XYZ file of C-alpha atoms in Angstrom:
537
model
C -18.140 -22.517 21.674
C -20.947 -24.673 20.627
C -21.086 -27.906 22.655
C -20.804 -30.299 20.500
C -23.698 -31.713 20.681
C -25.705 -28.452 19.386
C -23.344 -29.763 16.322
C -24.863 -32.980 15.804
C -27.550 -32.146 15.945
C -27.597 -29.542 13.458
C -25.770 -32.021 11.636
C -28.620 -34.565 12.213
C -31.582 -31.798 10.698
C -29.115 -31.748 7.696
C -28.857 -35.549 6.938
C -32.414 -36.294 7.747
C -33.587 -33.160 6.064
C -31.394 -31.734 3.513
C -31.097 -28.385 5.182
C -29.499 -25.193 6.070
C -27.805 -25.266 8.729
C -25.857 -22.168 11.114
C -23.310 -22.605 13.285
C -22.634 -19.713 16.113
C -19.729 -20.086 17.075
C -17.576 -17.980 19.352
C -13.520 -18.615 18.202
C -12.622 -15.061 19.569
C -13.826 -13.196 22.662
C -14.853 -10.209 19.998
C -16.105 -12.036 17.484
C -19.437 -13.088 17.139
C -19.920 -15.181 13.346
C -22.393 -17.214 11.946
C -20.815 -19.840 9.644
C -22.911 -22.610 6.670
C -21.631 -25.491 7.426
C -23.663 -27.671 4.401
C -25.646 -27.544 1.910
C -27.631 -27.509 -1.819
C -26.156 -24.193 -2.787
C -27.673 -21.492 -6.305
C -25.176 -19.311 -6.833
C -24.640 -16.449 -9.813
C -21.509 -17.074 -11.648
C -20.797 -14.814 -14.632
C -18.468 -15.314 -16.701
C -14.841 -14.571 -16.753
C -14.311 -13.407 -20.729
C -14.369 -10.359 -20.171
C -12.826 -8.067 -16.825
C -14.767 -5.615 -16.092
C -17.765 -5.562 -17.371
C -20.792 -7.210 -15.600
C -21.558 -10.057 -17.401
C -24.824 -11.833 -17.705
C -24.725 -14.519 -14.320
C -25.875 -18.197 -15.053
C -27.167 -20.185 -11.978
C -25.200 -23.254 -10.973
C -25.923 -25.651 -7.629
C -22.789 -27.102 -6.297
C -23.262 -28.936 -2.865
C -21.522 -26.782 -0.270
C -19.091 -30.120 2.219
C -17.791 -28.455 5.080
C -14.375 -27.127 6.343
C -12.699 -26.113 9.441
C -11.304 -22.767 9.579
C -7.902 -22.412 11.139
C -9.526 -18.872 12.498
C -11.743 -17.027 12.285
C -9.560 -14.426 11.209
C -9.779 -16.800 7.085
C -13.246 -17.795 8.194
C -13.917 -14.840 7.775
C -12.060 -14.158 4.387
C -12.843 -17.419 3.060
C -15.433 -17.536 0.020
C -18.202 -20.202 -0.607
C -16.260 -23.714 0.011
C -16.505 -25.828 -3.335
C -15.892 -22.544 -6.339
C -13.758 -24.054 -8.870
C -10.982 -21.339 -9.510
C -12.350 -20.091 -12.419
C -15.776 -19.620 -11.732
C -14.365 -17.605 -7.880
C -12.076 -15.586 -10.165
C -14.672 -14.621 -12.472
C -17.166 -13.332 -9.958
C -14.561 -10.818 -8.253
C -14.194 -9.778 -11.152
C -18.132 -9.490 -11.706
C -18.066 -7.946 -8.828
C -15.382 -5.643 -8.236
C -14.677 -5.195 -12.016
C -10.914 -6.479 -12.619
C -9.140 -8.629 -10.325
C -6.709 -6.541 -8.968
C -8.450 -3.203 -8.375
C -9.061 -1.332 -5.110
C -11.656 -2.813 -2.962
C -13.964 0.184 -1.719
C -14.234 -2.364 1.001
C -11.926 -2.840 4.337
C -9.829 -6.425 4.599
C -9.235 -5.752 8.119
C -12.742 -5.113 8.951
C -13.319 -8.686 8.838
C -10.882 -8.389 11.757
C -13.133 -6.116 13.974
C -16.169 -8.353 14.582
C -19.713 -8.773 13.835
C -22.385 -10.148 13.090
C -23.595 -11.639 9.382
C -26.673 -11.895 7.691
C -28.185 -14.544 5.521
C -27.447 -14.157 2.087
C -30.627 -13.652 0.908
C -31.909 -14.769 -1.955
C -29.059 -16.540 -2.847
C -28.223 -18.419 0.472
C -25.862 -16.965 3.878
C -22.643 -15.802 3.534
C -20.271 -15.076 5.703
C -18.863 -10.629 6.548
C -18.337 -8.750 9.406
C -18.439 -5.367 8.398
C -20.800 -4.349 11.668
C -18.363 -2.794 14.538
C -18.030 -5.057 17.901
C -19.500 -2.388 19.987
C -22.224 -2.311 18.367
C -23.297 -6.275 19.709
C -24.977 -6.428 22.978
C -25.845 -9.407 24.680
C -29.119 -10.328 22.674
C -27.722 -10.638 19.767
C -27.727 -14.067 18.877
C -30.862 -13.382 16.851
C -31.062 -17.490 16.969
C -30.794 -20.428 14.865
C -33.304 -21.166 11.786
C -32.892 -24.523 9.861
C -35.039 -24.113 6.851
C -35.089 -26.257 3.729
C -34.140 -25.075 0.332
C -35.954 -27.643 -2.215
C -36.460 -25.569 -5.128
C -32.804 -24.093 -5.354
C -31.571 -27.658 -5.940
C -31.307 -30.280 -8.646
C -33.637 -32.292 -7.247
C -35.767 -31.256 -4.099
C -34.315 -33.745 -0.489
C -36.417 -35.854 1.043
C -38.864 -34.248 4.107
C -37.112 -35.201 7.775
C -38.718 -38.757 9.125
C -41.114 -37.379 11.447
C -39.908 -40.059 13.843
C -35.795 -38.631 14.322
C -37.842 -34.874 15.103
C -38.259 -36.058 19.182
C -34.559 -36.395 19.237
C -33.267 -33.031 17.458
C -35.869 -31.412 19.438
C -34.434 -33.157 22.620
C -30.290 -32.121 21.355
C -31.186 -28.934 20.414
C -32.778 -27.763 23.399
C -29.819 -29.947 25.394
C -27.862 -28.420 23.482
C -28.670 -23.923 23.689
C -29.490 -24.850 27.551
C -25.661 -25.659 28.168
C -24.112 -23.408 25.362
C -20.946 -21.570 26.612
C -22.455 -18.215 25.496
C -23.736 -16.676 29.144
C -25.510 -13.156 29.159
C -26.911 -14.543 25.739
C -30.254 -14.746 25.115
C -31.527 -17.838 21.824
C -33.953 -17.015 19.587
C -34.606 -20.355 17.130
C -36.767 -21.952 14.863
C -37.227 -24.691 12.326
C -39.432 -25.235 10.551
C -40.209 -26.856 6.831
C -39.940 -23.906 4.146
C -42.683 -24.664 2.579
C -45.566 -25.510 4.771
C -43.773 -23.168 6.722
C -44.310 -26.195 10.254
C -42.525 -25.118 12.738
C -40.384 -27.910 14.245
C -38.417 -26.704 16.427
C -38.617 -23.285 18.345
C -37.862 -21.671 21.842
C -38.100 -17.919 22.047
C -39.784 -17.350 18.832
C -41.606 -14.263 19.927
C -38.573 -12.261 21.433
C -37.610 -9.177 19.494
C -33.678 -9.704 19.367
C -31.191 -7.299 17.170
C -30.681 -8.046 13.808
C -28.198 -5.827 13.285
C -26.867 -7.048 9.362
C -29.796 -9.748 9.158
C -32.102 -5.775 8.446
C -30.859 -5.960 4.848
C -32.543 -8.837 4.269
C -35.170 -7.092 4.826
C -34.569 -4.092 3.128
C -33.970 -6.194 0.100
C -37.008 -7.792 0.218
C -38.836 -4.712 -0.055
C -37.289 -3.661 -3.021
C -37.552 -5.926 -4.784
C -41.044 -6.383 -4.137
C -41.554 -2.473 -4.813
C -39.659 -1.548 -8.100
C -39.345 -5.067 -9.403
C -35.616 -6.974 -9.511
C -35.430 -5.693 -13.681
C -36.241 -2.337 -12.174
C -32.594 0.118 -13.325
C -32.106 3.489 -11.394
C -30.978 5.682 -13.560
C -28.381 9.432 -13.255
C -29.243 11.803 -15.792
C -27.565 14.588 -17.403
C -28.442 17.788 -19.670
C -26.129 20.218 -21.653
C -28.358 23.405 -21.921
C -25.795 25.601 -24.337
C -25.607 24.130 -28.410
C -22.044 22.261 -29.118
C -19.789 24.298 -31.863
C -18.277 22.614 -34.401
C -15.451 22.198 -31.830
C -16.755 20.927 -29.588
C -17.092 23.325 -26.841
C -20.025 23.836 -24.934
C -20.619 26.829 -22.946
C -22.626 24.520 -20.686
C -22.515 23.794 -17.249
C -22.774 20.022 -17.948
C -25.646 19.877 -15.207
C -26.066 15.806 -13.848
C -28.635 13.844 -10.762
C -28.113 11.954 -9.515
C -30.318 8.796 -9.326
C -29.140 6.922 -6.500
C -26.927 4.257 -8.959
C -24.417 2.625 -6.237
C -21.807 1.974 -9.300
C -23.528 3.042 -12.768
C -20.886 0.973 -15.437
C -22.290 -1.915 -13.969
C -18.831 -2.572 -11.995
C -17.216 -1.323 -8.917
C -13.733 -0.512 -9.945
C -13.619 2.996 -9.376
C -11.225 3.486 -12.649
C -14.606 2.724 -14.662
C -18.220 2.922 -12.280
C -18.534 6.898 -14.758
C -17.097 6.091 -17.838
C -21.199 5.236 -19.003
C -21.246 9.412 -18.506
C -18.120 10.284 -20.079
C -18.665 8.013 -23.420
C -22.264 9.332 -23.899
C -21.194 13.043 -23.764
C -18.423 11.636 -26.206
C -21.271 10.714 -28.612
C -22.874 13.862 -28.510
C -19.238 15.195 -29.667
C -18.385 17.448 -26.644
C -14.601 17.703 -26.154
C -14.826 20.829 -24.254
C -17.324 22.017 -21.566
C -16.860 25.670 -20.389
C -19.111 25.989 -17.836
C -17.776 23.811 -15.177
C -20.626 20.346 -13.193
C -23.648 21.162 -11.564
C -24.370 18.011 -8.772
C -28.676 18.160 -8.448
C -28.919 16.308 -5.950
C -32.797 16.525 -5.265
C -33.525 12.528 -6.193
C -33.081 11.705 -2.398
C -34.426 14.196 0.348
C -32.685 12.355 3.318
C -29.742 12.744 6.688
C -26.424 11.392 4.826
C -26.060 8.897 7.601
C -28.868 6.532 9.433
C -30.749 7.005 12.193
C -29.129 5.416 15.256
C -25.697 5.377 13.278
C -23.106 5.603 16.371
C -20.641 8.986 14.955
C -18.046 7.291 15.887
C -18.849 4.919 13.040
C -18.733 7.458 10.537
C -15.738 7.590 9.180
C -15.652 4.179 8.812
C -15.932 2.609 5.563
C -18.841 0.462 6.436
C -20.436 3.311 7.541
C -20.137 6.435 4.247
C -22.724 8.944 3.381
C -26.082 7.761 1.513
C -27.012 9.917 -0.871
C -28.266 10.183 -4.624
C -24.361 10.075 -5.400
C -22.356 7.444 -4.977
C -19.055 6.999 -6.298
C -16.545 4.104 -4.709
C -18.897 3.079 -2.075
C -18.715 6.827 -1.072
C -15.295 5.687 0.351
C -11.229 6.137 0.237
C -8.146 4.613 1.255
C -5.052 5.677 2.889
C -1.497 4.115 2.332
C 0.665 5.312 4.799
C 4.705 4.603 4.994
C 7.462 5.051 6.991
C 10.490 6.035 6.864
C 14.119 4.160 5.770
C 15.641 5.418 9.490
C 13.615 5.412 13.420
C 12.123 9.060 13.895
C 11.222 10.184 10.507
C 7.813 11.572 9.657
C 4.957 8.975 8.273
C 4.081 9.582 4.956
C 0.617 8.868 3.358
C -1.559 8.644 -0.235
C -4.953 8.717 -0.384
C -6.969 6.950 -3.591
C -8.838 5.785 -5.275
C -8.122 9.765 -7.011
C -6.660 12.423 -5.074
C -8.220 15.056 -3.142
C -11.016 12.757 -1.234
C -9.869 14.054 2.438
C -7.854 16.128 3.725
C -4.792 14.126 5.090
C -3.112 15.597 8.268
C 0.041 12.298 9.269
C 1.452 12.898 12.835
C 2.789 9.076 12.859
C 6.287 8.570 13.353
C 9.130 5.905 11.661
C 10.216 3.277 14.887
C 12.424 -0.037 15.015
C 11.903 -2.976 12.847
C 11.632 -4.776 16.459
C 8.683 -2.575 17.176
C 5.239 -2.482 16.329
C 3.138 -0.408 14.523
C -0.106 1.237 16.295
C -1.720 4.012 14.299
C -5.221 6.041 14.932
C -7.049 7.173 12.712
C -10.031 10.125 13.650
C -12.315 12.377 11.614
C -14.773 14.024 13.603
C -18.387 14.658 12.432
C -19.044 17.629 9.711
C -15.037 17.900 9.104
C -13.293 17.288 5.694
C -9.541 16.188 7.728
C -8.645 12.885 8.700
C -5.993 12.898 11.670
C -3.349 9.932 11.541
C -1.650 9.345 14.585
C 1.273 6.419 15.628
C 4.001 4.748 15.076
C 4.844 2.155 12.068
C 8.101 0.246 11.262
C 10.745 1.436 8.860
C 10.068 0.840 5.765
C 6.726 -0.881 6.926
C 2.567 -0.019 4.945
C -0.236 -0.235 6.402
C -4.339 0.619 3.880
C -6.720 2.064 5.587
C -10.061 1.433 4.741
C -12.082 5.231 5.475
C -14.765 6.715 4.431
C -15.523 11.068 2.527
C -17.179 13.761 4.526
C -18.949 13.947 0.964
C -20.622 11.720 -1.307
C -21.024 13.700 -3.525
C -17.863 15.998 -4.082
C -16.176 12.653 -4.102
C -18.625 12.608 -7.164
C -17.238 15.524 -8.511
C -13.337 14.969 -8.286
C -14.220 11.456 -10.424
C -15.771 12.608 -12.783
C -13.029 15.401 -13.883
C -11.380 12.361 -13.886
C -13.471 9.993 -15.919
C -13.902 12.620 -18.330
C -10.210 13.719 -19.366
C -10.108 10.083 -19.745
C -12.742 10.211 -22.530
C -10.613 13.521 -23.443
C -13.269 15.781 -22.457
C -11.811 18.711 -21.045
C -14.617 20.179 -17.741
C -13.216 23.391 -17.078
C -14.773 25.401 -14.481
C -15.509 24.141 -10.839
C -17.731 21.238 -9.796
C -21.067 22.395 -7.238
C -23.840 21.154 -5.440
C -26.867 22.767 -7.289
C -28.402 26.051 -4.111
C -32.087 24.428 -3.704
C -35.108 25.324 -5.461
C -32.639 25.714 -8.434
C -33.864 26.079 -11.670
C -32.871 23.107 -13.504
C -32.542 22.391 -17.203
C -34.368 20.201 -19.123
C -34.790 17.773 -21.087
C -32.102 15.038 -19.554
C -31.489 11.834 -20.517
C -30.619 9.197 -18.758
C -27.319 6.852 -18.402
C -29.233 3.988 -16.329
C -27.397 2.031 -13.917
C -27.729 -1.885 -13.418
C -30.098 -4.201 -12.196
C -31.821 -4.079 -9.361
C -31.026 -7.906 -8.764
C -27.703 -7.524 -9.066
C -27.852 -4.439 -6.471
C -29.330 -6.473 -3.885
C -26.857 -9.633 -4.785
C -24.113 -7.033 -4.413
C -25.353 -5.278 -1.569
C -26.549 -9.171 0.683
C -23.095 -11.014 0.093
C -20.500 -8.532 1.255
C -23.029 -7.308 3.808
C -22.965 -3.640 2.065
C -24.737 -0.941 4.495
C -24.668 1.596 1.452
C -26.501 -0.235 -0.706
C -28.759 -1.476 1.362
C -29.617 1.557 3.099
C -29.688 3.588 -0.077
C -32.427 0.860 -1.346
C -35.373 1.651 1.763
C -34.010 5.672 0.633
C -34.469 4.621 -2.892
C -38.430 3.530 -1.816
C -39.095 6.239 0.595
C -37.945 8.801 -1.978
C -40.563 7.328 -4.760
C -43.554 6.834 -2.154
C -42.847 10.815 -1.881
C -42.497 11.671 -5.678
C -45.974 9.917 -5.692
C -47.599 11.022 -2.310
C -50.593 12.717 -3.064
C -51.040 16.713 -2.198
C -53.457 15.993 1.015
C -50.976 13.656 1.729
C -50.102 14.561 5.292
C -45.787 14.834 6.052
C -44.359 11.673 6.418
C -40.997 13.290 7.539
C -38.359 12.562 5.233
C -36.827 9.521 3.157
C -35.526 7.588 5.540
C -39.203 7.404 7.131
C -41.155 6.889 4.154
C -39.405 4.100 3.601
C -39.391 2.805 7.278
C -43.257 3.147 6.709
C -43.051 1.333 3.761
C -41.937 -1.308 5.224
C -43.930 -1.710 7.961
C -46.634 -1.696 4.885
C -44.910 -4.673 3.561
C -44.234 -6.910 6.238
C -48.367 -6.380 7.099
C -48.945 -8.105 4.131
C -47.032 -10.957 4.873
C -48.986 -10.633 8.987
C -46.298 -9.678 10.465
C -47.515 -6.540 12.800
C -44.640 -3.933 15.251
C -44.493 -5.499 17.941
C -42.730 -8.587 16.496
C -40.609 -6.627 13.858
C -39.904 -2.731 14.661
C -37.105 -0.787 12.107
C -35.274 2.464 12.341
C -32.865 2.315 9.521
C -32.490 0.023 6.274
C -28.521 -1.520 7.348
C -28.836 -2.808 10.692
C -26.358 -0.462 11.964
C -28.043 1.029 14.242
C -29.304 -0.979 17.625
C -33.047 0.187 17.656
C -34.030 -1.788 15.197
C -35.060 -5.444 16.935
C -36.838 -8.445 15.309
C -38.369 -11.732 16.023
C -37.281 -14.988 15.045
C -40.559 -15.993 13.938
C -40.737 -13.071 11.315
C -37.664 -13.172 9.931
C -38.412 -17.096 9.249
C -41.965 -15.334 7.695
C -39.981 -13.735 5.726
C -37.802 -15.783 4.687
C -40.329 -17.967 3.144
C -42.655 -14.723 1.213
C -39.070 -13.810 -0.712
C -38.716 -17.638 -1.974
C-alpha cells in the first residue's frame, strides 16, 4: 500500500483544485489496481422503464466520495459510489439487456489481478480483465491528476500557486518512499485546460499501458468515424418467397463487426433485428441454409502479441466481423451427490459452442474444489480436470474458438424464436465466392454507445474490434497505387500513429502493436497519455 503521505498529498490536490484522484493500491500481492477516490463525475443514466432496450441516456453530475473497501475483490467489483439503486439497476439493464441475463464477462476475472484504465470519456473505472502474468515492473503508467471543469455543473477553482510547492514535495517524497520495489513511476499533474504541468517525474519514459491502450483505440475510432456512426450487419436472400413464406435461399449475412446488433448484450435478444427483418418480409421458411460473408474485416482473429495461453479466456476472444455474446460462453460444472461420481457440465448460453470434455470428479464436502480448464490454440475441445465438492457448482467463462460458428448457432436460435425455420447448414463463404446484391443493412448501436461499453468494463474485444474497423475502412478507401500496408490491424496501427501525430505525439512517445492492451509490446509515456486526454476533452 502506498504510504500515508501520498494519500495526503493527492487529497490536498483534490481540496485545492477539485481534481481527479488516482491511487494505486497493492491490497494483494497478485493485484494492481487504480481506484477513484473523489471527483465530480458526469455519467450516463439510462431509464429502466423497458428492460432489454437501450434507451437514450441522460447525463447526470454527481460528486463521488471516497470509501474504503474491505477487500481488493470488493473494490474491483464495486461500481461508482453515490449511485442511487434505481439508477444503478437501470444502467445494468441498459448494458446487459436484462438484469438476470448471463454476463459475457467473467466475474472471476476480477480476482485475477490486472491493470485498470481510465474510463474515457466519462471518467476512470475499476476493472481488471488483464492477466496478472502480463504485469511487469514497468507497468505502473503513473498517477495522473487533472482538472475536469467541463464535466462539473460548476467549474472548480484552480489551485492556488502557493500550494503547489508543498504538493510537489509531498508527491516526490511519497514516490521515493513507496513500498513498490522495482516499479517505475510516471507521474504528471497538469492543468487540463492550459496543459501547464505542475508536477512531473519520468513523464517521457516509455511504460506498458495495458488497458490504457483502449483510450487510444477508442479516441481513434471516434475521430475517424464520429460518435454517431453505426456499423451494420447486412442480409440478402437471392431467391423469391412464395405465398406460404418459403424461400429457396440461401440466406446471406455479411458481418460488419457489430458487437451487439440489438443494442443489448443479452444473447437472447442480440440478433432479434435480423429475425424481425425477415419476418417483415413474410419469410417463414428458408430451405437453402445460410452463408456468412466474413470479408468485411481482414485480420487474424487475435491481436498481435496476445499470449497463446490467454486465448481460451473470456477476456481474449476471437475478434472479427461476426460477434455474438462477446464471442464467449459459460460452462456450469456440477459435482455429483457422492464422492467418486463424475462431474457434469452444461454449456451456455446455447449448446454447441464448444466441445466439452469433463474429467473432473466429485470429492467430499470438506475437500476444496480444484478445477483446471484447458483448450489449446486451434482446438474446439475444452478439457476440464480436477475435483469439485459434492453437490457443488462452479461457472467458468471461456472464449469460443470461432466467432462465425457461434454467430451461426445463435442465428438459427433467433430465427426459431421468431417462428422462421432454417433448413440446411450454416457455413462461411469461401474467398472469392459470388455474393448477392442488394444488401439490406441492419444498423447497430451508435459508436458512442460502443465506446462506453468498451471503456467502462475494459472490454478487450471491443477495443481491438474498433482498431480493426478503422483499418478495414482505410483499406476500402485506399487507392490502387498504395503499397500493401498489411492486414487491417496493421492499417489500424498506422492510422493510430497518424492520429497521434496530429497531437504532437511521435513514435518515440507512443508505440502500439494492437488495440486492447493485451500485448506487452505496447509502450507509451505518461506525457503522451495526458496529451491524448486533453485532446479528447
